[in-house]
């Protein structure tokens, strides 16, 4: 969770608390109005007893801390130390999460770089294969023309035909493997 997400979450909690406070105030006012219709003096006495106290934060309100100190003198100090330790642990936890995310991003970058290099090597290998195969085909076709001109047509047909068929078959087989890899 990022700092922005935490801030949004805190703001949402505060908004929810504010809405609950408004609902509570409206409910109390409604009760006091109904009581005031029947017995105005009772409504005044009830409103004197109603005290709404709201406190937000990791520590109790100052009044509550004073009450805890009456129960046990060192309790407020121990609570403060606990709150400080909790905040430090929370900060350490957030830092470790950020470090792990940074490592994850770094590993993803390395993985993408390796994939890119592998794809480039594969592309270069295919290009080199095409160039070499084209050279072999051209040489064989030129050789078969030369043999045909020398009245050795059977040998020319065998060399020219098998070369062309072999190279075309090889390319088709190679393209099938490439498309199967891309589908996976």
XYZ file of C-alpha atoms in Angstrom:
184
model
C 0.000 0.000 0.000
C 1.492 3.332 -0.998
C 1.475 6.501 1.085
C -1.220 7.912 -1.181
C -3.383 4.817 -0.617
C -2.844 5.102 3.146
C -3.824 8.781 3.089
C -6.955 7.969 1.065
C -7.799 5.173 3.505
C -7.364 7.484 6.510
C -9.485 10.169 4.845
C -12.185 7.587 4.149
C -12.154 6.453 7.799
C -12.388 10.085 8.933
C -15.318 10.689 6.576
C -17.058 7.573 7.891
C -16.499 8.729 11.482
C -17.846 12.188 10.655
C -20.959 10.643 9.100
C -21.460 8.422 12.150
C -21.056 11.453 14.434
C -23.704 13.358 12.458
C -26.093 10.398 12.642
C -25.531 10.136 16.385
C -26.107 13.866 16.901
C -29.309 13.725 14.841
C -30.554 10.714 16.836
C -29.831 12.435 20.156
C -31.539 15.636 19.007
C -34.567 13.606 17.897
C -34.815 11.911 21.282
C -34.442 15.230 23.120
C -37.190 16.815 20.964
C -39.604 13.961 21.727
C -38.804 14.138 25.441
C -39.126 17.955 25.402
C -42.671 17.701 23.995
C -43.812 15.600 26.944
C -41.556 16.919 29.708
C -39.396 20.006 29.002
C -37.644 19.844 32.386
C -36.583 16.229 31.796
C -35.170 17.192 28.384
C -33.022 19.889 30.023
C -31.754 17.431 32.652
C -30.988 14.787 30.004
C -29.115 17.276 27.804
C -26.940 18.212 30.819
C -25.868 14.550 31.153
C -25.190 14.011 27.495
C -21.566 14.639 26.705
C -20.150 13.678 23.393
C -16.457 12.991 23.407
C -14.545 12.097 20.252
C -10.859 11.349 20.033
C -8.835 10.119 17.057
C -5.290 8.866 17.151
C -3.038 6.041 18.227
C -3.062 7.109 21.870
C -6.000 7.602 24.223
C -7.244 11.095 24.987
C -5.395 13.115 27.632
C -8.267 12.622 30.085
C -8.078 8.855 29.638
C -4.304 8.930 30.109
C -4.781 10.776 33.396
C -7.219 8.061 34.443
C -4.714 5.350 33.510
C -2.012 7.120 35.537
C -4.318 6.986 38.563
C -4.663 3.235 38.043
C -0.924 2.671 37.630
C 1.618 5.498 37.676
C 3.898 4.241 34.883
C 1.081 3.083 32.572
C 0.982 6.237 30.365
C 4.755 6.049 29.808
C 4.526 2.357 28.931
C 1.676 3.108 26.507
C 3.732 5.857 24.860
C 6.702 3.496 24.450
C 4.379 0.859 22.959
C 2.949 3.402 20.507
C 6.448 4.555 19.492
C 7.618 0.972 18.962
C 4.502 0.212 16.926
C 5.141 3.258 14.726
C 8.788 2.256 14.213
C 7.767 -1.306 13.330
C 5.172 0.017 10.912
C 7.790 2.247 9.257
C 10.277 -0.652 9.035
C 7.582 -2.864 7.544
C 6.716 -0.204 4.962
C 10.415 0.224 4.104
C 10.875 -3.532 3.656
C 7.817 -3.664 1.397
C 9.232 -0.821 -0.706
C 12.598 -2.605 -0.932
C 10.919 -5.834 -2.025
C 8.868 -3.974 -4.632
C 12.050 -2.308 -5.955
C 13.747 -5.726 -6.201
C 10.691 -7.140 -7.960
C 10.763 -4.295 -10.495
C 14.499 -4.809 -11.015
C 13.999 -8.547 -11.608
C 11.162 -7.866 -14.039
C 13.396 -5.426 -15.936
C 16.181 -8.023 -16.136
C 13.716 -10.657 -17.295
C 12.371 -8.367 -20.015
C 15.913 -7.477 -21.102
C 16.849 -11.162 -21.323
C 13.702 -11.897 -23.309
C 14.491 -9.027 -25.655
C 18.049 -10.296 -26.190
C 16.776 -13.826 -26.820
C 14.264 -12.516 -29.361
C 16.978 -10.489 -31.111
C 19.289 -13.533 -31.243
C 16.475 -15.649 -32.671
C 15.708 -12.986 -35.258
C 19.391 -12.683 -36.211
C 19.674 -16.479 -36.520
C 16.625 -16.589 -38.775
C 17.979 -13.754 -40.933
C 21.375 -15.443 -41.266
C 19.682 -18.748 -42.128
C 17.630 -17.015 -44.815
C 20.688 -15.357 -46.327
C 22.716 -18.576 -46.347
C 19.810 -20.619 -47.719
C 19.218 -18.017 -50.423
C 22.903 -18.176 -51.363
C 22.809 -21.978 -51.576
C 19.644 -21.866 -53.704
C 21.130 -19.287 -56.067
C 24.362 -21.291 -56.425
C 22.442 -24.532 -57.042
C 20.135 -22.909 -59.588
C 23.092 -21.295 -61.379
C 24.867 -24.662 -61.296
C 21.825 -26.441 -62.688
C 21.581 -23.818 -65.494
C 25.229 -24.357 -66.260
C 24.749 -28.133 -66.314
C 21.657 -27.741 -68.504
C 23.715 -25.656 -70.936
C 26.327 -28.439 -70.967
C 23.602 -30.930 -72.018
C 23.458 -32.623 -68.625
C 19.750 -31.923 -68.088
C 19.027 -34.917 -65.825
C 21.705 -33.858 -63.344
C 20.568 -30.224 -63.676
C 16.947 -31.208 -62.880
C 18.009 -33.299 -59.886
C 20.244 -30.572 -58.450
C 17.816 -27.726 -59.172
C 14.644 -29.607 -58.198
C 15.900 -31.239 -55.014
C 17.597 -28.054 -53.879
C 14.494 -25.937 -54.352
C 12.187 -28.583 -52.806
C 14.555 -29.138 -49.862
C 14.923 -25.449 -49.105
C 11.174 -24.749 -49.441
C 10.382 -27.748 -47.177
C 12.947 -26.566 -44.644
C 11.453 -23.057 -44.588
C 7.937 -24.404 -44.154
C 9.074 -26.649 -41.301
C 10.958 -23.740 -39.687
C 7.923 -21.438 -39.970
C 5.710 -24.107 -38.354
C 8.066 -24.302 -35.334
C 8.137 -20.504 -35.063
C 4.345 -20.163 -35.103
C 3.985 -22.965 -32.517
C 6.417 -21.117 -30.195
C 4.477 -17.865 -30.643
C 1.164 -19.596 -29.819
C 2.592 -21.046 -26.578
